[in-house]
Amino acid sequence: MSSDGGRSVPRRPVHFGPDDLEAHGGTLPGPAETTEIAHQTAAILVGTGRAAHDPEVTTRLVGLVDDLGLPTVADLWSSRPARTLPGALWRLYALREWVRRSPEEASREYAAGIRFTDVAHAVAGIAEPPRPEELQRVADQILAGVFSGDLAVALERASAFCAVIAAGRAELAHDTDTLDPDGASGLTRSGAALLSTGEDLRACASLWRAGELD
């Protein structure tokens, strides 16, 4: 075990290669093993990043999806409950990837939500006007905070970011409801889902501070 601010962080490496597959009769890990692997890899990733105190390590961890691909990260963590460490990491990486791939869309939706979410906008820490490159920078900065700053603050910033985007989607849905009811409905649904994600991330921040985010 290593310690992170008084928290015990597992550092036992997790491997599941050809030899392990053979030991299981050529089958994939069962549900219990998959759960264990998800939680161990999340703890190891966070523990390693926070112990390194190395900007290059942080940069590599932020760009994990760039190296592994989003489907690989999804296979590892996306099935875990939202209010767990792997669940939170999955949502942070997925959020960064969306901003990276769709910065103009993210910028438009964020700008539409600012006037409804003054406090969340301040917590997210995005300069105005919220240009695409600014959103990409902050998405990277938030994820970097998981490994090199106060992890709870990083989760709270991500939560606030989600709240502003959700408000923006609701506003854009209202504006387009008459001309494009299907599109407006989709924005409303995705906005509600993102608001829920933000609430989960805020809850994860509280759990981390209490030493209960595993």
Short mmCIF file of C-alpha atoms in Angstrom, two decimals:
data_model
loop_
_atom_site.label_atom_id
_atom_site.label_comp_id
_atom_site.label_asym_id
_atom_site.label_seq_id
_atom_site.Cartn_x
_atom_site.Cartn_y
_atom_site.Cartn_z
CA MET A 1 0.00 0.00 0.00
CA SER A 2 1.06 3.62 -0.56
CA SER A 3 -0.40 6.61 1.22
CA ASP A 4 -2.07 9.62 -0.41
CA GLY A 5 -2.98 12.28 2.10
CA GLY A 6 -3.73 9.68 4.72
CA ARG A 7 -5.59 7.42 2.31
CA SER A 8 -4.37 3.89 1.59
CA VAL A 9 -3.91 3.39 -2.14
CA PRO A 10 -3.37 -0.13 -3.50
CA ARG A 11 -0.25 -0.42 -5.59
CA ARG A 12 -0.36 -4.15 -6.41
CA PRO A 13 -0.02 -4.45 -10.21
CA VAL A 14 -2.85 -6.01 -12.18
CA HIS A 15 -2.07 -8.27 -15.12
CA PHE A 16 -4.31 -10.37 -17.30
CA GLY A 17 -2.28 -11.66 -20.18
CA PRO A 18 -2.17 -14.88 -22.23
CA ASP A 19 -0.94 -17.00 -19.31
CA ASP A 20 -3.78 -15.79 -17.10
CA LEU A 21 -6.28 -16.45 -19.86
CA GLU A 22 -4.97 -19.98 -20.21
CA ALA A 23 -5.26 -20.48 -16.46
CA HIS A 24 -8.93 -19.65 -16.79
CA GLY A 25 -9.42 -22.28 -19.46
CA GLY A 26 -9.24 -19.71 -22.23
CA THR A 27 -12.15 -17.72 -20.85
CA LEU A 28 -12.34 -14.06 -19.92
CA PRO A 29 -12.43 -12.98 -16.27
CA GLY A 30 -15.72 -13.43 -14.47
CA PRO A 31 -17.81 -10.56 -13.10
CA ALA A 32 -16.10 -10.54 -9.70
CA GLU A 33 -12.64 -10.47 -11.26
CA THR A 34 -13.69 -7.78 -13.73
CA THR A 35 -14.91 -5.64 -10.85
CA GLU A 36 -11.67 -6.18 -8.92
CA ILE A 37 -9.57 -5.31 -11.97
CA ALA A 38 -11.57 -2.11 -12.56
CA HIS A 39 -11.12 -0.87 -9.01
CA GLN A 40 -7.47 -1.91 -8.76
CA THR A 41 -6.45 -0.27 -12.03
CA ALA A 42 -8.25 2.95 -11.09
CA ALA A 43 -6.55 3.05 -7.68
CA ILE A 44 -3.15 2.24 -9.17
CA LEU A 45 -3.51 4.89 -11.89
CA VAL A 46 -4.48 7.60 -9.43
CA GLY A 47 -1.94 6.48 -6.81
CA THR A 48 0.91 6.35 -9.33
CA GLY A 49 0.06 9.73 -10.80
CA ARG A 50 -0.22 11.43 -7.42
CA ALA A 51 2.97 9.86 -6.11
CA ALA A 52 5.05 10.80 -9.15
CA HIS A 53 4.97 14.61 -8.80
CA ASP A 54 6.10 14.65 -12.43
CA PRO A 55 4.40 16.86 -15.07
CA GLU A 56 5.38 14.40 -17.81
CA VAL A 57 3.66 11.54 -16.00
CA THR A 58 0.56 13.69 -15.49
CA THR A 59 0.50 14.59 -19.19
CA ARG A 60 0.71 10.92 -20.17
CA LEU A 61 -2.10 9.99 -17.78
CA VAL A 62 -4.32 12.81 -19.06
CA GLY A 63 -3.75 11.49 -22.58
CA LEU A 64 -4.50 7.88 -21.63
CA VAL A 65 -7.44 7.69 -24.05
CA ASP A 66 -5.24 9.05 -26.84
CA ASP A 67 -2.98 6.02 -26.39
CA LEU A 68 -5.46 3.27 -25.49
CA GLY A 69 -8.61 4.44 -27.24
CA LEU A 70 -11.93 5.24 -25.60
CA PRO A 71 -13.38 1.71 -26.10
CA THR A 72 -10.52 0.18 -24.10
CA VAL A 73 -11.05 2.59 -21.22
CA ALA A 74 -14.81 1.98 -21.44
CA ASP A 75 -14.29 -1.78 -21.23
CA LEU A 76 -12.22 -1.26 -18.12
CA TRP A 77 -14.33 1.22 -16.13
CA SER A 78 -17.66 2.17 -17.71
CA SER A 79 -19.68 -0.62 -16.09
CA ARG A 80 -18.79 0.45 -12.56
CA PRO A 81 -21.23 2.57 -10.51
CA ALA A 82 -20.94 6.31 -11.01
CA ARG A 83 -20.02 6.94 -7.38
CA THR A 84 -16.86 4.85 -7.37
CA LEU A 85 -13.28 5.73 -8.32
CA PRO A 86 -13.35 3.82 -11.65
CA GLY A 87 -16.81 5.19 -12.39
CA ALA A 88 -15.63 8.74 -11.77
CA LEU A 89 -12.48 8.28 -13.86
CA TRP A 90 -14.51 6.91 -16.75
CA ARG A 91 -16.77 9.97 -16.70
CA LEU A 92 -13.83 12.36 -16.54
CA TYR A 93 -12.07 10.71 -19.47
CA ALA A 94 -15.30 10.51 -21.50
CA LEU A 95 -15.97 14.20 -20.83
CA ARG A 96 -12.48 15.18 -21.92
CA GLU A 97 -12.78 13.07 -25.05
CA TRP A 98 -16.09 14.70 -26.00
CA VAL A 99 -14.59 18.18 -25.61
CA ARG A 100 -11.50 17.13 -27.54
CA ARG A 101 -13.55 15.75 -30.44
CA SER A 102 -16.34 18.36 -30.46
CA PRO A 103 -14.85 21.60 -29.13
CA GLU A 104 -17.14 23.90 -31.16
CA GLU A 105 -20.24 22.08 -29.92
CA ALA A 106 -18.96 22.16 -26.35
CA SER A 107 -18.19 25.87 -26.65
CA ARG A 108 -21.66 26.67 -28.01
CA GLU A 109 -23.45 24.69 -25.32
CA TYR A 110 -21.28 26.07 -22.52
CA ALA A 111 -21.84 29.66 -23.70
CA ALA A 112 -25.61 29.07 -23.75
CA GLY A 113 -25.58 27.88 -20.14
CA ILE A 114 -23.42 30.53 -18.47
CA ARG A 115 -26.16 33.03 -17.59
CA PHE A 116 -28.14 30.34 -15.78
CA THR A 117 -25.26 28.94 -13.75
CA ASP A 118 -23.14 31.76 -12.33
CA VAL A 119 -21.75 29.74 -9.43
CA ALA A 120 -21.04 26.60 -11.48
CA HIS A 121 -19.37 28.72 -14.18
CA ALA A 122 -17.09 30.27 -11.56
CA VAL A 123 -16.19 26.85 -10.13
CA ALA A 124 -15.47 25.40 -13.58
CA GLY A 125 -12.95 28.19 -14.11
CA ILE A 126 -13.46 28.80 -17.82
CA ALA A 127 -12.56 32.22 -19.21
CA GLU A 128 -15.05 34.20 -21.24
CA PRO A 129 -15.81 33.96 -24.03
CA PRO A 130 -15.64 30.18 -23.73
CA ARG A 131 -13.73 29.51 -26.94
CA PRO A 132 -13.27 25.90 -28.15
CA GLU A 133 -9.56 25.91 -27.34
CA GLU A 134 -10.31 27.24 -23.84
CA LEU A 135 -12.72 24.37 -23.16
CA GLN A 136 -10.15 21.87 -24.37
CA ARG A 137 -7.51 23.44 -22.12
CA VAL A 138 -9.75 23.34 -19.07
CA ALA A 139 -10.89 19.75 -19.76
CA ASP A 140 -7.22 18.73 -19.74
CA GLN A 141 -6.58 20.85 -16.65
CA ILE A 142 -9.45 19.26 -14.73
CA LEU A 143 -8.24 15.75 -15.49
CA ALA A 144 -4.66 16.72 -14.64
CA GLY A 145 -5.93 17.80 -11.23
CA VAL A 146 -6.84 14.18 -10.48
CA PHE A 147 -3.14 13.30 -10.61
CA SER A 148 -1.36 16.48 -9.55
CA GLY A 149 -3.75 18.56 -7.45
CA ASP A 150 -6.68 18.23 -5.07
CA LEU A 151 -8.67 15.35 -6.53
CA ALA A 152 -11.89 16.50 -4.86
CA VAL A 153 -11.50 19.96 -6.41
CA ALA A 154 -10.97 18.37 -9.83
CA LEU A 155 -14.18 16.40 -9.41
CA GLU A 156 -16.06 19.52 -8.31
CA ARG A 157 -14.79 21.47 -11.31
CA ALA A 158 -15.92 18.67 -13.62
CA SER A 159 -19.30 18.64 -11.88
CA ALA A 160 -19.66 22.38 -12.39
CA PHE A 161 -18.61 22.04 -16.04
CA CYS A 162 -21.36 19.45 -16.54
CA ALA A 163 -23.93 21.72 -14.87
CA VAL A 164 -23.17 24.60 -17.23
CA ILE A 165 -23.29 22.39 -20.32
CA ALA A 166 -26.57 20.83 -19.13
CA ALA A 167 -28.10 24.28 -18.69
CA GLY A 168 -26.86 25.25 -22.14
CA ARG A 169 -28.46 22.20 -23.72
CA ALA A 170 -31.76 23.00 -21.99
CA GLU A 171 -31.61 26.57 -23.32
CA LEU A 172 -30.75 25.45 -26.86
CA ALA A 173 -33.55 22.88 -26.72
CA HIS A 174 -36.00 25.64 -25.79
CA ASP A 175 -34.78 27.78 -28.68
CA THR A 176 -35.13 24.99 -31.27
CA ASP A 177 -38.23 23.21 -29.99
CA THR A 178 -40.54 24.60 -32.67
CA LEU A 179 -38.25 24.11 -35.65
CA ASP A 180 -36.66 20.83 -34.59
CA PRO A 181 -38.68 19.05 -31.88
CA ASP A 182 -36.70 15.82 -32.21
CA GLY A 183 -33.40 17.63 -31.88
CA ALA A 184 -34.74 19.61 -28.93
CA SER A 185 -35.88 16.41 -27.25
CA GLY A 186 -32.43 14.89 -27.71
CA LEU A 187 -30.77 17.95 -26.19
CA THR A 188 -33.15 17.83 -23.23
CA ARG A 189 -32.43 14.15 -22.59
CA SER A 190 -28.67 14.49 -22.93
CA GLY A 191 -28.70 17.61 -20.77
CA ALA A 192 -30.56 15.79 -18.01
CA ALA A 193 -28.11 12.88 -18.23
CA LEU A 194 -25.15 15.25 -17.99
CA LEU A 195 -26.68 17.03 -15.02
CA SER A 196 -26.95 13.64 -13.31
CA THR A 197 -23.31 12.96 -14.16
CA GLY A 198 -22.37 16.26 -12.56
CA GLU A 199 -24.25 15.33 -9.39
CA ASP A 200 -22.42 12.00 -9.27
CA LEU A 201 -19.05 13.70 -9.67
CA ARG A 202 -19.86 16.11 -6.86
CA ALA A 203 -20.84 13.19 -4.65
CA CYS A 204 -17.53 11.50 -5.54
CA ALA A 205 -15.68 14.61 -4.36
CA SER A 206 -17.37 14.28 -0.96
CA LEU A 207 -16.60 10.58 -0.83
CA TRP A 208 -12.93 11.23 -1.63
CA ARG A 209 -12.65 13.77 1.17
CA ALA A 210 -14.19 11.24 3.53
CA GLY A 211 -11.73 8.55 2.39
CA GLU A 212 -14.59 6.46 0.99
CA LEU A 213 -14.15 6.71 -2.80
CA ASP A 214 -12.96 3.24 -3.87
#
